Amino acid sequence: MPTNLAEARERLARANRLIANEGVLDAFGHVSMRHPTDPTRYLLSRSRGPELVQADDILEFDLDSQPVKPPTARLYSERVIHGEIYKARPDVNAICHHHALSILPFCISGMELKPVDHLGATMGETVPFWDSRDEFGETNLLVTKPAEGASLARALGSHWTVLMRRHGATVAGRTLEEVAFRAIYTVRNAALQIQAHLLGMVAPLTKEETRLAGDHNLAPGPVMRAWEYWNARLDKAEGRAPRARRNEARPRSRASSAGRKIRGGRKK
Ligand code: MN
């Protein structure tokens, strides 16, 4: 994870756009990370579609989800999702809340979301289902009150993904890269689970398979390979040449940044 604030804001903005570029987020949903040096704060964009989020949009919040500085922009109404999970889970450093299309049939039907392929194993063996009616009765289904966020965090418990009735999912990770991996491959697993059911009843991975495959996928090698790939796709979508390989090939020096300038067209 980044160790300074400027780098963290840049990386978090990128994670928002990257996960959106993979179809998990649309106009709604959001990605946050714990503050790189102050674990009692977290970083989250002002209210806008994640695909549009830039480093300048990233604001600081305390764990009660109050902005650290008086806000000059509209804030996400569901930020308590993030604050209450960071409060409950010191091991969680990044969170993605989304309403991805292939997750929603599970949120609507109550059918259990299960790992059915090796990459989907990163969701964990159990994906709890949170029904806001259990504690709060009929609501507009958004998670806007601290008590609602705390209830969702309790439902998540020690797991990594929680489904929210008629709403979407919230995914936690130890790092931004891990949360991107888990969110993207859980959504893909959901689509696969539905498609495979059309062919017949599908048994999920066994508990041991889920553990073995999940641990393998979440090692730095696979997570960073996927992160580089999704970054390259994002660069392409945003009209830039892929930068991950270029940085690897060229040492960071004045000469290489001059080289980039000559090739030109790279805007912040
Ligand atoms: Mn939502």
CSV table of C-alpha atoms and ligand atoms in Angstrom, one decimal:
chain,number,residue,atom,x,y,z
A,1,MET,CA,0.0,0.0,0.0
A,2,PRO,CA,1.2,3.6,-0.6
A,3,THR,CA,2.9,5.3,2.3
A,4,ASN,CA,2.2,8.9,1.5
A,5,LEU,CA,-1.0,10.7,1.1
A,6,ALA,CA,-0.5,12.2,-2.4
A,7,GLU,CA,0.4,8.7,-3.8
A,8,ALA,CA,-2.5,7.1,-1.9
A,9,ARG,CA,-5.0,9.6,-3.4
A,10,GLU,CA,-3.6,9.0,-6.9
A,11,ARG,CA,-3.8,5.2,-6.5
A,12,LEU,CA,-7.3,5.3,-5.0
A,13,ALA,CA,-8.6,7.4,-7.8
A,14,ARG,CA,-7.1,5.0,-10.2
A,15,ALA,CA,-8.6,2.0,-8.4
A,16,ASN,CA,-12.1,3.7,-8.7
A,17,ARG,CA,-11.6,4.1,-12.5
A,18,LEU,CA,-10.0,0.7,-12.9
A,19,ILE,CA,-12.8,-1.2,-11.2
A,20,ALA,CA,-15.4,0.8,-13.1
A,21,ASN,CA,-13.6,0.0,-16.4
A,22,GLU,CA,-14.1,-3.7,-15.6
A,23,GLY,CA,-17.8,-3.2,-15.4
A,24,VAL,CA,-18.2,-3.6,-11.6
A,25,LEU,CA,-19.1,0.1,-10.9
A,26,ASP,CA,-21.2,2.4,-13.0
A,27,ALA,CA,-22.6,5.8,-12.0
A,28,PHE,CA,-22.9,4.5,-8.5
A,29,GLY,CA,-20.7,2.5,-6.1
A,30,HIS,CA,-17.4,3.6,-4.6
A,31,VAL,CA,-13.9,2.5,-3.5
A,32,SER,CA,-12.1,3.6,-0.4
A,33,MET,CA,-8.8,2.9,1.4
A,34,ARG,CA,-7.6,3.4,4.9
A,35,HIS,CA,-5.4,6.5,5.3
A,36,PRO,CA,-1.8,5.5,4.7
A,37,THR,CA,-0.4,6.8,8.0
A,38,ASP,CA,-3.5,7.4,10.2
A,39,PRO,CA,-5.5,4.2,10.8
A,40,THR,CA,-8.3,6.3,12.4
A,41,ARG,CA,-9.1,7.9,9.0
A,42,TYR,CA,-10.0,6.7,5.5
A,43,LEU,CA,-10.0,8.2,2.0
A,44,LEU,CA,-13.0,8.3,-0.3
A,45,SER,CA,-14.0,10.4,-3.3
A,46,ARG,CA,-16.6,13.2,-3.2
A,47,SER,CA,-19.9,12.1,-4.8
A,48,ARG,CA,-19.4,11.3,-8.4
A,49,GLY,CA,-19.3,8.3,-10.7
A,50,PRO,CA,-16.2,6.2,-9.9
A,51,GLU,CA,-15.1,6.2,-13.5
A,52,LEU,CA,-14.6,9.9,-13.3
A,53,VAL,CA,-12.7,10.1,-10.0
A,54,GLN,CA,-9.4,12.0,-9.9
A,55,ALA,CA,-6.9,12.4,-7.1
A,56,ASP,CA,-8.3,15.9,-6.4
A,57,ASP,CA,-11.7,14.4,-5.6
A,58,ILE,CA,-10.3,12.2,-2.8
A,59,LEU,CA,-11.3,13.5,0.7
A,60,GLU,CA,-10.4,12.3,4.2
A,61,PHE,CA,-12.9,11.0,6.7
A,62,ASP,CA,-12.8,9.9,10.3
A,63,LEU,CA,-14.1,6.4,11.2
A,64,ASP,CA,-17.5,8.0,12.0
A,65,SER,CA,-17.5,9.0,8.4
A,66,GLN,CA,-17.4,12.7,9.1
A,67,PRO,CA,-15.2,14.7,6.7
A,68,VAL,CA,-11.9,15.9,8.4
A,69,LYS,CA,-12.2,19.3,6.6
A,70,PRO,CA,-15.5,21.1,6.0
A,71,PRO,CA,-16.7,19.8,2.7
A,72,THR,CA,-17.1,22.0,-0.3
A,73,ALA,CA,-18.6,19.3,-2.5
A,74,ARG,CA,-21.5,16.8,-2.2
A,75,LEU,CA,-20.5,13.6,-0.4
A,76,TYR,CA,-21.6,10.0,-0.9
A,77,SER,CA,-24.6,9.3,1.3
A,78,GLU,CA,-23.4,5.7,1.9
A,79,ARG,CA,-20.0,6.4,3.3
A,80,VAL,CA,-20.9,4.8,6.6
A,81,ILE,CA,-20.4,1.5,4.9
A,82,HIS,CA,-16.7,2.2,4.7
A,83,GLY,CA,-16.3,3.9,8.2
A,84,GLU,CA,-18.1,1.2,10.1
A,85,ILE,CA,-16.2,-1.7,8.4
A,86,TYR,CA,-12.8,0.0,9.0
A,87,LYS,CA,-13.9,0.5,12.7
A,88,ALA,CA,-14.9,-3.2,13.0
A,89,ARG,CA,-12.0,-4.7,11.0
A,90,PRO,CA,-8.5,-3.4,11.7
A,91,ASP,CA,-7.2,-5.9,9.1
A,92,VAL,CA,-9.2,-4.3,6.3
A,93,ASN,CA,-7.5,-1.5,4.4
A,94,ALA,CA,-9.6,-1.1,1.3
A,95,ILE,CA,-13.3,-1.5,0.5
A,96,CYS,CA,-15.4,-1.5,-2.7
A,97,HIS,CA,-19.2,-1.1,-2.6
A,98,HIS,CA,-21.0,-1.9,-5.8
A,99,HIS,CA,-24.3,-2.8,-7.6
A,100,ALA,CA,-22.8,-5.0,-10.3
A,101,LEU,CA,-25.4,-6.5,-12.7
A,102,SER,CA,-24.4,-10.2,-12.2
A,103,ILE,CA,-24.5,-9.8,-8.3
A,104,LEU,CA,-28.0,-8.4,-8.2
A,105,PRO,CA,-29.8,-11.7,-9.0
A,106,PHE,CA,-28.3,-13.1,-5.8
A,107,CYS,CA,-29.3,-10.0,-3.8
A,108,ILE,CA,-32.9,-10.3,-5.2
A,109,SER,CA,-33.5,-14.1,-5.0
A,110,GLY,CA,-31.5,-14.8,-1.8
A,111,MET,CA,-29.7,-17.6,-3.7
A,112,GLU,CA,-26.3,-18.3,-2.1
A,113,LEU,CA,-23.3,-16.9,-4.0
A,114,LYS,CA,-20.7,-19.6,-3.9
A,115,PRO,CA,-17.2,-19.9,-5.4
A,116,VAL,CA,-17.6,-22.0,-8.6
A,117,ASP,CA,-14.2,-21.4,-10.2
A,118,HIS,CA,-10.7,-21.0,-9.0
A,119,LEU,CA,-10.5,-17.2,-9.3
A,120,GLY,CA,-13.9,-16.8,-7.7
A,121,ALA,CA,-12.4,-18.6,-4.6
A,122,THR,CA,-11.1,-15.2,-3.5
A,123,MET,CA,-14.6,-14.2,-2.4
A,124,GLY,CA,-14.1,-16.7,0.5
A,125,GLU,CA,-16.1,-19.8,1.3
A,126,THR,CA,-19.0,-17.9,2.8
A,127,VAL,CA,-20.6,-14.8,1.5
A,128,PRO,CA,-23.1,-13.6,4.1
A,129,PHE,CA,-26.4,-12.0,3.1
A,130,TRP,CA,-27.5,-8.8,4.9
A,131,ASP,CA,-31.2,-8.0,5.0
A,132,SER,CA,-31.7,-4.4,6.2
A,133,ARG,CA,-35.3,-5.3,7.2
A,134,ASP,CA,-34.1,-7.5,10.1
A,135,GLU,CA,-33.1,-4.5,12.1
A,136,PHE,CA,-34.5,-1.5,10.3
A,137,GLY,CA,-37.7,-2.5,8.7
A,138,GLU,CA,-38.7,-0.9,5.4
A,139,THR,CA,-36.2,1.7,4.2
A,140,ASN,CA,-35.0,3.2,0.9
A,141,LEU,CA,-32.4,0.3,1.0
A,142,LEU,CA,-29.5,2.7,1.1
A,143,VAL,CA,-27.0,2.4,4.0
A,144,THR,CA,-26.8,6.0,5.3
A,145,LYS,CA,-27.1,5.8,9.1
A,146,PRO,CA,-24.1,4.8,11.3
A,147,ALA,CA,-26.3,2.0,12.9
A,148,GLU,CA,-27.0,0.6,9.4
A,149,GLY,CA,-23.3,0.6,8.5
A,150,ALA,CA,-22.5,-1.1,11.8
A,151,SER,CA,-25.2,-3.7,11.2
A,152,LEU,CA,-23.7,-4.4,7.7
A,153,ALA,CA,-20.2,-4.7,9.2
A,154,ARG,CA,-21.5,-7.2,11.8
A,155,ALA,CA,-23.0,-9.2,8.9
A,156,LEU,CA,-19.7,-9.2,7.1
A,157,GLY,CA,-18.1,-10.4,10.3
A,158,SER,CA,-14.7,-12.0,9.5
A,159,HIS,CA,-15.6,-12.6,5.8
A,160,TRP,CA,-14.5,-10.6,2.8
A,161,THR,CA,-17.7,-10.1,0.8
A,162,VAL,CA,-21.3,-9.4,2.0
A,163,LEU,CA,-24.4,-9.3,-0.2
A,164,MET,CA,-27.0,-6.6,0.5
A,165,ARG,CA,-30.7,-7.5,-0.1
A,166,ARG,CA,-32.1,-5.8,-3.3
A,167,HIS,CA,-29.1,-3.5,-3.4
A,168,GLY,CA,-25.6,-4.9,-4.1
A,169,ALA,CA,-22.4,-6.0,-2.5
A,170,THR,CA,-19.6,-4.8,-0.3
A,171,VAL,CA,-16.1,-6.2,-0.7
A,172,ALA,CA,-13.2,-5.8,1.7
A,173,GLY,CA,-9.5,-6.4,1.2
A,174,ARG,CA,-6.2,-6.0,2.9
A,175,THR,CA,-4.9,-3.8,0.0
A,176,LEU,CA,-6.5,-1.9,-2.9
A,177,GLU,CA,-5.1,-4.4,-5.4
A,178,GLU,CA,-6.6,-7.2,-3.4
A,179,VAL,CA,-10.0,-5.5,-3.2
A,180,ALA,CA,-9.9,-4.9,-7.0
A,181,PHE,CA,-9.1,-8.6,-7.6
A,182,ARG,CA,-11.8,-9.8,-5.2
A,183,ALA,CA,-14.5,-7.5,-6.5
A,184,ILE,CA,-13.8,-8.2,-10.2
A,185,TYR,CA,-13.5,-11.9,-9.9
A,186,THR,CA,-16.5,-12.2,-7.5
A,187,VAL,CA,-18.7,-10.5,-10.1
A,188,ARG,CA,-17.3,-12.8,-12.8
A,189,ASN,CA,-18.0,-15.8,-10.5
A,190,ALA,CA,-21.6,-14.6,-10.0
A,191,ALA,CA,-22.1,-14.5,-13.8
A,192,LEU,CA,-20.5,-18.0,-14.2
A,193,GLN,CA,-22.6,-19.4,-11.4
A,194,ILE,CA,-25.8,-18.3,-13.1
A,195,GLN,CA,-24.7,-19.5,-16.5
A,196,ALA,CA,-23.6,-22.9,-15.2
A,197,HIS,CA,-26.9,-23.4,-13.4
A,198,LEU,CA,-28.6,-23.2,-16.9
A,199,LEU,CA,-26.6,-26.3,-17.7
A,200,GLY,CA,-27.6,-28.1,-14.5
A,201,MET,CA,-27.1,-28.1,-10.8
A,202,VAL,CA,-23.6,-26.8,-9.9
A,203,ALA,CA,-21.7,-27.8,-6.8
A,204,PRO,CA,-19.4,-25.1,-5.5
A,205,LEU,CA,-15.7,-25.6,-4.9
A,206,THR,CA,-15.1,-27.6,-1.7
A,207,LYS,CA,-14.0,-25.8,1.4
A,208,GLU,CA,-10.4,-27.0,0.9
A,209,GLU,CA,-10.3,-26.0,-2.8
A,210,THR,CA,-11.7,-22.6,-1.9
A,211,ARG,CA,-8.9,-22.1,0.7
A,212,LEU,CA,-6.1,-23.4,-1.5
A,213,ALA,CA,-7.2,-21.5,-4.6
A,214,GLY,CA,-8.0,-18.3,-2.6
A,215,ASP,CA,-4.6,-18.3,-0.9
A,216,HIS,CA,-2.9,-18.9,-4.3
A,217,ASN,CA,-4.7,-16.1,-6.1
A,218,LEU,CA,-4.1,-13.6,-3.3
A,219,ALA,CA,-0.4,-14.0,-3.3
A,220,PRO,CA,1.4,-10.9,-4.6
A,221,GLY,CA,2.2,-12.6,-8.0
A,222,PRO,CA,-1.3,-13.2,-9.3
A,223,VAL,CA,-2.7,-10.0,-7.6
A,224,MET,CA,-0.1,-7.7,-9.2
A,225,ARG,CA,-0.3,-9.5,-12.6
A,226,ALA,CA,-4.0,-8.8,-12.7
A,227,TRP,CA,-3.5,-5.2,-11.4
A,228,GLU,CA,-1.0,-4.5,-14.2
A,229,TYR,CA,-3.4,-6.0,-16.8
A,230,TRP,CA,-6.3,-3.9,-15.6
A,231,ASN,CA,-4.1,-0.8,-15.4
A,232,ALA,CA,-3.1,-1.4,-19.0
A,233,ARG,CA,-6.7,-1.7,-20.0
A,234,LEU,CA,-7.5,1.5,-18.2
A,235,ASP,CA,-4.7,3.3,-19.8
A,236,LYS,CA,-6.0,2.2,-23.2
A,237,ALA,CA,-9.5,3.2,-22.4
A,238,GLU,CA,-8.3,6.6,-21.2
A,239,GLY,CA,-6.2,7.1,-24.4
A,240,ARG,CA,-2.8,6.6,-22.9
A,241,ALA,CA,0.0,4.1,-23.8
A,242,PRO,CA,0.2,1.4,-21.1
A,243,ARG,CA,2.5,2.8,-18.5
A,244,ALA,CA,3.3,-0.2,-16.3
A,245,ARG,CA,5.7,-1.8,-18.7
A,246,ARG,CA,7.3,1.5,-19.7
A,247,ASN,CA,8.1,2.2,-16.0
A,248,GLU,CA,9.7,-1.2,-15.7
A,249,ALA,CA,11.8,-0.8,-18.8
A,250,ARG,CA,13.0,2.7,-18.0
A,251,PRO,CA,14.7,3.8,-14.7
A,252,ARG,CA,13.1,6.8,-13.1
A,253,SER,CA,15.4,9.7,-14.1
A,254,ARG,CA,15.2,13.1,-15.7
A,255,ALA,CA,16.2,11.6,-19.0
A,256,SER,CA,13.2,9.2,-19.0
A,257,SER,CA,10.7,11.9,-18.0
A,258,ALA,CA,12.1,14.1,-20.8
A,259,GLY,CA,11.6,11.1,-23.1
A,260,ARG,CA,8.0,10.9,-22.1
A,261,LYS,CA,7.6,14.6,-22.7
A,262,ILE,CA,8.9,14.3,-26.2
A,263,ARG,CA,6.5,11.6,-27.0
A,264,GLY,CA,4.0,14.0,-25.6
A,265,GLY,CA,0.3,14.0,-25.0
A,266,ARG,CA,0.5,12.6,-21.5
A,267,LYS,CA,-1.9,14.7,-19.4
A,268,LYS,CA,-2.3,14.6,-15.7
B,1,MN,MN,-25.3,1.4,-2.8
